[in-house]
Structure formats: C-alpha cells, structure tokens
Tab-separated table of C-alpha atoms in Angstrom:
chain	number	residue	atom	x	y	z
A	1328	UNK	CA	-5.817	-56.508	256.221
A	1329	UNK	CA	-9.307	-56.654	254.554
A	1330	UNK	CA	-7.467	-58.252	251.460
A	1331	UNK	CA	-5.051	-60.864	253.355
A	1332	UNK	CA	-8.082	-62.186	254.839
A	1333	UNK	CA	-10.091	-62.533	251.750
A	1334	UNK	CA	-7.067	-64.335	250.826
A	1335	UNK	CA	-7.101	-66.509	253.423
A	1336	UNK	CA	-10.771	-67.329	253.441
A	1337	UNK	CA	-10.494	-68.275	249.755
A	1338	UNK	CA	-7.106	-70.081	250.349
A	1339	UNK	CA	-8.677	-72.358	253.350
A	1340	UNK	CA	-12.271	-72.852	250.653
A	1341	UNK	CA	-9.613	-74.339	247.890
A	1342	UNK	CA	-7.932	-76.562	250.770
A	1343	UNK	CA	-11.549	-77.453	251.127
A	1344	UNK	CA	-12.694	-78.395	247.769
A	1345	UNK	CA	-9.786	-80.575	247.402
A	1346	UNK	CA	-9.763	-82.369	250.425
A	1347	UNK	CA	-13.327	-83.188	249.353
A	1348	UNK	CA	-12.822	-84.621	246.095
A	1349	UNK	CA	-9.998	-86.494	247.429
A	1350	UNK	CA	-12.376	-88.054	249.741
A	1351	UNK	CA	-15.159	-88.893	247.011
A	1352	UNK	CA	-12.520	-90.304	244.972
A	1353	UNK	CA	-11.353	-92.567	247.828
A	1354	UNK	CA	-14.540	-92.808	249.834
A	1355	UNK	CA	-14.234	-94.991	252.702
A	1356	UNK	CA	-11.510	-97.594	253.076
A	1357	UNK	CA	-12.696	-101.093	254.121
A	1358	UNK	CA	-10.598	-104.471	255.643
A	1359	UNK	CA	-12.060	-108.036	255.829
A	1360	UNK	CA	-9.959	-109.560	258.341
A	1361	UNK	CA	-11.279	-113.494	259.692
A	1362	UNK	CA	-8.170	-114.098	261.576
A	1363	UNK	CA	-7.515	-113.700	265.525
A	1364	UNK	CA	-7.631	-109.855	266.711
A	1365	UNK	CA	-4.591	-110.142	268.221
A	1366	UNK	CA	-4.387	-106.117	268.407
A	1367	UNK	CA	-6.489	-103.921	267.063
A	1368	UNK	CA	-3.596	-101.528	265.563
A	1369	UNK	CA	-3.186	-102.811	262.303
A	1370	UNK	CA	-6.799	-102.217	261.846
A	1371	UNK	CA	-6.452	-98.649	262.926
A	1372	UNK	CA	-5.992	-98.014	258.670
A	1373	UNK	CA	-8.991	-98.217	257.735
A	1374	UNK	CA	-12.565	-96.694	258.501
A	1375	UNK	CA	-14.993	-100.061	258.043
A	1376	UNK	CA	-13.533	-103.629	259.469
A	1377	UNK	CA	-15.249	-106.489	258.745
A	1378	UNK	CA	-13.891	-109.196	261.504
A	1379	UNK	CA	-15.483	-113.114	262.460
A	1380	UNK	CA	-16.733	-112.626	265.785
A	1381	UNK	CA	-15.543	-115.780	267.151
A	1382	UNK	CA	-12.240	-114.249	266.900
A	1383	UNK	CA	-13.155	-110.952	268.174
A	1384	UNK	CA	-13.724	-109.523	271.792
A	1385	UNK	CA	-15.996	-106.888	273.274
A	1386	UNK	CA	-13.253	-105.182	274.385
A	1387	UNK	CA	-11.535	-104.874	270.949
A	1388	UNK	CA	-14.783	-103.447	269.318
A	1389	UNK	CA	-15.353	-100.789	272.170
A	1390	UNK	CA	-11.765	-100.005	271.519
A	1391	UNK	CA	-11.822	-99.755	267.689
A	1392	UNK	CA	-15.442	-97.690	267.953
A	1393	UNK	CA	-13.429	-95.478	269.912
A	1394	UNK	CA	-10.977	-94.685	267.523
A	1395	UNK	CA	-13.989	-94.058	265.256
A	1396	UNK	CA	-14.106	-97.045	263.159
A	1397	UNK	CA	-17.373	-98.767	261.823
A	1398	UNK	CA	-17.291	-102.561	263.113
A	1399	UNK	CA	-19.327	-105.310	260.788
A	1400	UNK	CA	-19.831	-109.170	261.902
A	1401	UNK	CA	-18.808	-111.728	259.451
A	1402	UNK	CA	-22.004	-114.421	258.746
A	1403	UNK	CA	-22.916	-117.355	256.416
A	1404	UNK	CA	-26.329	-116.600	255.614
A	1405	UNK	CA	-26.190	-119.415	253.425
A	1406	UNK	CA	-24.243	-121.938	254.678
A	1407	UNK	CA	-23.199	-123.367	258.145
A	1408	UNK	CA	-19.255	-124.092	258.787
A	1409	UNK	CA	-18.966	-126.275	261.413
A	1410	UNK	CA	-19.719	-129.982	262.531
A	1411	UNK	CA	-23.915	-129.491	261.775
A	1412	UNK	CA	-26.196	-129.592	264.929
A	1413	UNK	CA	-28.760	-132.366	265.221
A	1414	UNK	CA	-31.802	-129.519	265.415
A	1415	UNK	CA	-30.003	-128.293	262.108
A	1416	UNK	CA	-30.098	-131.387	260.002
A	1417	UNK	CA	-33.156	-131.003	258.544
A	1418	UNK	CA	-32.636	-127.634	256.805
A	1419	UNK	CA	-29.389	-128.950	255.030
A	1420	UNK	CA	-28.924	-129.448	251.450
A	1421	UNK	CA	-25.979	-130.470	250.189
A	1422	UNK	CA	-21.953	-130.171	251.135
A	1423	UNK	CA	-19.590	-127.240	249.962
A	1424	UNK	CA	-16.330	-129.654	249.662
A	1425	UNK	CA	-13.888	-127.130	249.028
A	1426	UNK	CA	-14.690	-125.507	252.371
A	1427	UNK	CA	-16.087	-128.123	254.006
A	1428	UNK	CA	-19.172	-126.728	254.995
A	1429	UNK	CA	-23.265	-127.125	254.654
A	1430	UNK	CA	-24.974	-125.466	252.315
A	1431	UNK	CA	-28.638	-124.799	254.080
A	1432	UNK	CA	-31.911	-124.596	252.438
A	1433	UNK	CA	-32.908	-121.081	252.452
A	1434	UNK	CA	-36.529	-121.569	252.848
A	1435	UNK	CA	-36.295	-123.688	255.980
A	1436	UNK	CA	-37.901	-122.179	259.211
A	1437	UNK	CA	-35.242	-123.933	260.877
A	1438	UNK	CA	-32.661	-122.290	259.319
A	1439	UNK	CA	-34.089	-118.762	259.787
A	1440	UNK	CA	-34.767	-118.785	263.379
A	1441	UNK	CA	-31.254	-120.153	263.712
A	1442	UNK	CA	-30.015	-117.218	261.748
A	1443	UNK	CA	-32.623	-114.567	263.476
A	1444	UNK	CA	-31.147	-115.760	266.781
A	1445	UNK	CA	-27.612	-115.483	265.713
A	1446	UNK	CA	-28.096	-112.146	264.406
A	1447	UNK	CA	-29.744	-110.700	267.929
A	1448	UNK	CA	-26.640	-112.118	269.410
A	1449	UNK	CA	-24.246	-110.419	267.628
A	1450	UNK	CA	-26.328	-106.905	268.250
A	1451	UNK	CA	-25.735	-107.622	272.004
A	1452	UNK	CA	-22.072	-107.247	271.152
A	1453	UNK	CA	-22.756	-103.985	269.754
A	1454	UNK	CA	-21.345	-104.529	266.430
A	1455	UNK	CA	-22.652	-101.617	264.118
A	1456	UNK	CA	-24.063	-103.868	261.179
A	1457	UNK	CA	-23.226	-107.520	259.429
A	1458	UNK	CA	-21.965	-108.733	256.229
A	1459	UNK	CA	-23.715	-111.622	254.856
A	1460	UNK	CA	-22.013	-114.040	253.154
A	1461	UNK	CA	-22.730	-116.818	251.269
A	1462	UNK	CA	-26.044	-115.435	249.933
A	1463	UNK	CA	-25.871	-117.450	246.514
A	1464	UNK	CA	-25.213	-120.479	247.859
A	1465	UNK	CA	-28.566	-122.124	247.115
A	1466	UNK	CA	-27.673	-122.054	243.398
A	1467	UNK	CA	-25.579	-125.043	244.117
A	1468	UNK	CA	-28.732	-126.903	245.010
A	1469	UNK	CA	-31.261	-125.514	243.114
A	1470	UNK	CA	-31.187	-124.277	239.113
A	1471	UNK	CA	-33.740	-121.975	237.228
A	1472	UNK	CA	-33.155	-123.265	233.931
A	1473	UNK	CA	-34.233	-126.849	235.677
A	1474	UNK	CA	-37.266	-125.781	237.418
A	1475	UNK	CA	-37.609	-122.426	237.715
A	1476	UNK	CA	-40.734	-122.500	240.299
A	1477	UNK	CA	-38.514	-124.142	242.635
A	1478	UNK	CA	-35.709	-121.325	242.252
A	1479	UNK	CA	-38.062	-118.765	242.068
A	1480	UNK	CA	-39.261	-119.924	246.126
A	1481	UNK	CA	-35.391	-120.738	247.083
A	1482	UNK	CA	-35.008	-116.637	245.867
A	1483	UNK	CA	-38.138	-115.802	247.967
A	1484	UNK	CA	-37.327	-117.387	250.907
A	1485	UNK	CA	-33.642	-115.308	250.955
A	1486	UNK	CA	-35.098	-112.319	250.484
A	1487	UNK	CA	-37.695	-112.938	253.255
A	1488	UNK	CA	-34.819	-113.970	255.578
A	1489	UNK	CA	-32.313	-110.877	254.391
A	1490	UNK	CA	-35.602	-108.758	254.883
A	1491	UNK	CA	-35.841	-110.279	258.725
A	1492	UNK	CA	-31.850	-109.603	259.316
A	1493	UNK	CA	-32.412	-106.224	258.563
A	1494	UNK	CA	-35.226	-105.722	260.698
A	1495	UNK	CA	-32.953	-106.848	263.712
A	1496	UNK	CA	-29.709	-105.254	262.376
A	1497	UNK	CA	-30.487	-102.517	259.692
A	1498	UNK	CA	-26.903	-101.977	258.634
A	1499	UNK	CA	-25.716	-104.537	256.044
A	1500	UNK	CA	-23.204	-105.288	253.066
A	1501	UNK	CA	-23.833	-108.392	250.651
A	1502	UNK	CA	-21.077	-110.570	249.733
A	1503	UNK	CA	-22.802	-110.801	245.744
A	1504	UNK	CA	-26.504	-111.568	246.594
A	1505	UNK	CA	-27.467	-110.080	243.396
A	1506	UNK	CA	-30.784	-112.462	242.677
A	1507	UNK	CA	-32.269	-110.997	245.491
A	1508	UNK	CA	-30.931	-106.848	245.589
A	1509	UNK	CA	-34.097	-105.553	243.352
A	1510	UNK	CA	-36.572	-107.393	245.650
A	1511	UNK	CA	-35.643	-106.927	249.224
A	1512	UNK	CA	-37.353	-103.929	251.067
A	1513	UNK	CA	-34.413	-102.132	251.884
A	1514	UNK	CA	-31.467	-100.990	250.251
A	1515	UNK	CA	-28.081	-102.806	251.663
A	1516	UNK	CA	-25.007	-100.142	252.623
A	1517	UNK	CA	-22.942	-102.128	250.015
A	1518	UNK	CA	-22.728	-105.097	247.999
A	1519	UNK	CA	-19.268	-106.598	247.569
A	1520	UNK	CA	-18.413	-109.178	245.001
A	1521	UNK	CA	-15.226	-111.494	245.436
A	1522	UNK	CA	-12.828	-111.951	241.991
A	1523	UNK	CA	-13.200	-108.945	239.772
A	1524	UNK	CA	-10.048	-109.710	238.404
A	1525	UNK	CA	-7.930	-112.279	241.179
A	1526	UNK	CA	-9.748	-115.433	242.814
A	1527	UNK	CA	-8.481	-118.007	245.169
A	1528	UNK	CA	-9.080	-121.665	245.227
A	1529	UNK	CA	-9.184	-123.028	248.671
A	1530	UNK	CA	-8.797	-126.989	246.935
A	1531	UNK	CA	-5.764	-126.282	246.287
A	1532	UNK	CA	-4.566	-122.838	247.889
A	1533	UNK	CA	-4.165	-121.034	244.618
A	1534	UNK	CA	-4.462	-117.573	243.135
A	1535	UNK	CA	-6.123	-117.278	239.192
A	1536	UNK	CA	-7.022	-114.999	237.055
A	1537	UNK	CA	-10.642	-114.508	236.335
A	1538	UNK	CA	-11.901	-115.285	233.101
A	1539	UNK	CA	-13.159	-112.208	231.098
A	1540	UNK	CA	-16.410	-113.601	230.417
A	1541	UNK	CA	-17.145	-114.002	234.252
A	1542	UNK	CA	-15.122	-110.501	234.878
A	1543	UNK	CA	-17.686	-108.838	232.862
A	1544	UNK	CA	-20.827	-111.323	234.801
A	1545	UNK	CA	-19.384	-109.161	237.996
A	1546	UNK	CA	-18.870	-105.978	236.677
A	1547	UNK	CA	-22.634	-105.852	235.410
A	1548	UNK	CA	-23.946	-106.492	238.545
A	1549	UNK	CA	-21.487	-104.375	240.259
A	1550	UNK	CA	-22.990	-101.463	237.783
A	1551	UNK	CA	-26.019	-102.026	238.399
A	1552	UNK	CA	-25.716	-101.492	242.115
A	1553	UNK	CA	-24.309	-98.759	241.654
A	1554	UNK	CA	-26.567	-96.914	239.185
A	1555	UNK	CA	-29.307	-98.127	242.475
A	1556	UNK	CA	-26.702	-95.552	244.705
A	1557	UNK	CA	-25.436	-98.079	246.310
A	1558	UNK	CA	-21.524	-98.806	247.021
A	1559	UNK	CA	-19.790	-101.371	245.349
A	1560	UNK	CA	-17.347	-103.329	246.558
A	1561	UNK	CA	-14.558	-105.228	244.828
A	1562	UNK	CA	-12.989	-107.769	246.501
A	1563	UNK	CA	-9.916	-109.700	245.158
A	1564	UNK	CA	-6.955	-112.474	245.923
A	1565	UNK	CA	-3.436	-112.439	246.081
A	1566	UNK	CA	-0.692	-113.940	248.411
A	1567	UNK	CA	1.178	-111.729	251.046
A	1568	UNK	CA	4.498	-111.784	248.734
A	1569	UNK	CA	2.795	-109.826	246.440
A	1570	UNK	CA	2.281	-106.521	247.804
A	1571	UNK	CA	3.115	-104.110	245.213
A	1572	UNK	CA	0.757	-106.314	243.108
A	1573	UNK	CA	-1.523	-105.873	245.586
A	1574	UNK	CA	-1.517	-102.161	245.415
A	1575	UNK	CA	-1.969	-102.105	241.466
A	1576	UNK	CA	-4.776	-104.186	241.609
A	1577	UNK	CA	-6.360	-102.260	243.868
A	1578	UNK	CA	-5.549	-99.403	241.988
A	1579	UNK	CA	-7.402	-100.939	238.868
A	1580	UNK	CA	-10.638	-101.646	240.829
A	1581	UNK	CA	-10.865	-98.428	241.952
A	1582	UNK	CA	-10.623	-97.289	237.916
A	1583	UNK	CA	-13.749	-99.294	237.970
A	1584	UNK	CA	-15.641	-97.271	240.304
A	1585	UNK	CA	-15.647	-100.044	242.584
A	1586	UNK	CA	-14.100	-99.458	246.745
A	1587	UNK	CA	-11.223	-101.968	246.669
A	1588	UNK	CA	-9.798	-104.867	249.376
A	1589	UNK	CA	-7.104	-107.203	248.249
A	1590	UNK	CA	-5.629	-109.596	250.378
A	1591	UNK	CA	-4.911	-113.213	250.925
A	1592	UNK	CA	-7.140	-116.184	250.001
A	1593	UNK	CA	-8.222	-116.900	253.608
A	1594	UNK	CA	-8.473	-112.990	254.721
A	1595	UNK	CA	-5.941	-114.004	257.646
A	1596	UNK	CA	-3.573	-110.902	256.782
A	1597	UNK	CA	-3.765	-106.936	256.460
A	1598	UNK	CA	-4.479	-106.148	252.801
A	1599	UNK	CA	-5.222	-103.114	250.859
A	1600	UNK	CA	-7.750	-101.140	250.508
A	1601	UNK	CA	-7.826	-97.129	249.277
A	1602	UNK	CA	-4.465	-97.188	248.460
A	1603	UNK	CA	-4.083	-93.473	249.544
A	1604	UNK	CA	-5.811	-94.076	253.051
A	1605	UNK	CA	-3.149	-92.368	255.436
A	1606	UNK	CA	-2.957	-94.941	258.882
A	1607	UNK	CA	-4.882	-92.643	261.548
C-alpha cells in the first residue's frame, strides 16, 4: 500500500511539472476583437480579451468575468477617430488619412483631461485594465532628428499622460509605446507591437510582408521589454481564408518568445492566439 501510494504521489508531482511547463511555454492566450459582441462564446478561448467598448455591454463583461476571463478596453491615446469636437480642436495636429482619424498633440491639457475622463468612464464599466493604442502617433507630427527639444517635450508629455492613466486604471498593455517604456513610473502588464512578420494596409485592404530591416526594429524593442520582465506581445495580419497560415505564424512568434494574436486587418474576426489553448 505504502509503495502504490508513493507511486501515486510521485505520478500526480510529474502530471504537475508538466502541466506547468506547458503553461510557461504557452502563458496566457490573448484576442483583440473591435467588432460587435454579438455573443460572448467565441471569446470563451482565450484568458485576456481586448474588445472596443462602444461595441461592448455591461452585461457581456459581467458575463465573460464570470467565466474567469480578464476584460481590457480598447483606446487611442494618441489619436481621436471620429468627427473632432469643437472643445477638441485645439489639441489637434495633423490627419491620419489612411484611417481617417486626428492625430492629437500629446502635450495638450485639453487632450489629457479628455483622455483622464474617458478613462474614469470606462472603470465605471468595470473593465479590469486598458490597452492604449496609438501611443507613437506624435512621431507623425513631430521628428527628433528635426528638433529634438520639441520631441523630447512631445515624449514628456506621453509619459506624463500614460503615468495619469495608470493612476486611474493601473492595469495596462501598450500597443508599441517604446519611446516612453524606460521613463514612465510604472511597469505596463505588456507591450504589444503590430507586424512582426504580417502587416495590413487599411489604403488599400492588403496583407504584406514586413521588411527585415523593420522586423528586426520590432524585435529589439520587443527584447528589450522583455529582458525589463515584462510580456511581449506580437501582433500580426492575415485574412480569414488563411487559417492554417494563421496558425504557423503564430507558431513562429511564439519561437520568438513573443505571446502571439493573428487575425484580420480590422480585428473584426476570431484569430489565433496560443495555438494549443484548449476552448474552456
């Protein structure tokens, strides 16, 4: 007896040790999904979701909390995406043309007790953290080679206003964000960067190949996130017909050391994530 239970005691320790590597080579799956929550059950496959919360209701995050699932807001920290309100005009730059949307200067007091407001919304709704997007958009108005003082405050004024999200909502992944990672006073849950190896073009709804020189731009900042212990995510582009692709590429990201999500230009479908992530 004494030996079939030192058996089983060792047996149920191995079971163990697998099951956790298995996990901290998978770690936890993640979907960014921008489309209308129609249901909630194709969402059920994965632990983190990442939804707009226009399309959204309170309802469908109690329910997905319930079945144990971390809920994130989508928002444009740097940018604004609809028609621009009048109180709002002063803090724009410039345009985004291929998605039609208004790239905000990030040093306006305007634009940060918009966003601070925004963000104390969204914690009403009980959503468990954000995922700020859009945090490099001032390069496209502002260049340190060209006057680097003027960068340099564009880079201060982000991190001031990152450092005032989390000090409303302390849970938060970057979409990139990179200029600002070694200076805010916090360290983010993850930072995710879009086209490791796939990217989409909205102009012209297309799916290319990244170039290696700006693959390797990503992967260094990816790495250096992670040697800060802090997850990495890759995130990647390629159309619903494609879904064995999708898996491989996945696959390859996670080589990388990187947690994977590959879906559709738009994030309107279910892609892949972990691609060993059993549905619950």
């Amino acid at each position: 007896m004494y030996i079939l239970k030192k058996f089983i005691v060792i047996a149920l320790l191995y079971i163990m040790a697998v099951f956790n590597l298995a996990f901290s080579q998978t770690g936890k799956s993640i979907c960014f999904y921008y489309n209308e929550v129609e249901s909630i059950r194709n969402l059920l496959n994965f632990d983190r979701v990442v939804l707009d919360p226009s399309n959204v209701t309170d309802r469908q995050i109690s329910d997905l909390h319930a079945a144990g699932i971390t809920v994130y807001s989508y928002i444009s920290v740097g940018e604004y995406d609809e028609t621009l309100p009048d109180y709002l005009k002063d803090a724009k730059r410039t345009d985004n043309e291929e998605w039609k949307s208004s790239i905000m200067d990030v040093t306006s007091p305007l634009w940060h007790e918009h966003i601070i407001k925004y963000v104390q919304e969204l914690r009403k709704r009980n959503f468990d953290g954000l995922f700020l997007d859009t945090l490099d958009s001032f390069n496209a108005y502002s260049d340190e080679e060209e006057d680097k003082d003027y960068y340099d405050r564009q880079v201060e004024g982000l991190t001031r206003l990152v450092n005032d999200i989390h000090s409303v909502m302390p849970r938060l992944i970057f979409n990139r964000g990179f200029e600002i990672f070694d200076r805010i006073s916090f360290k983010p849950e993850a930072v995710g960067a879009e086209s490791v190896y796939k990217t989409y073009s909205a102009s012209d709804d297309s799916y290319i190949d990244v170039s290696a020189s700006e693959r390797k731009w990503i992967m260094d900042n990816l790495n250096h996130v992670k040697s800060a212990g802090v997850e990495a995510i890759g995130l990647d582009y390629l159309p619903d017909s494609e879904s064995e692709e999708r898996i491989r590429l996945a696959e390859k990201i996670t080589a990388l050391g990187y947690t994977p999500y590959v879906s559709d230009g738009m994030l309107y479908g279910i892609g892949v994530s972990f691609t060993n992530h059993e549905a619950r």
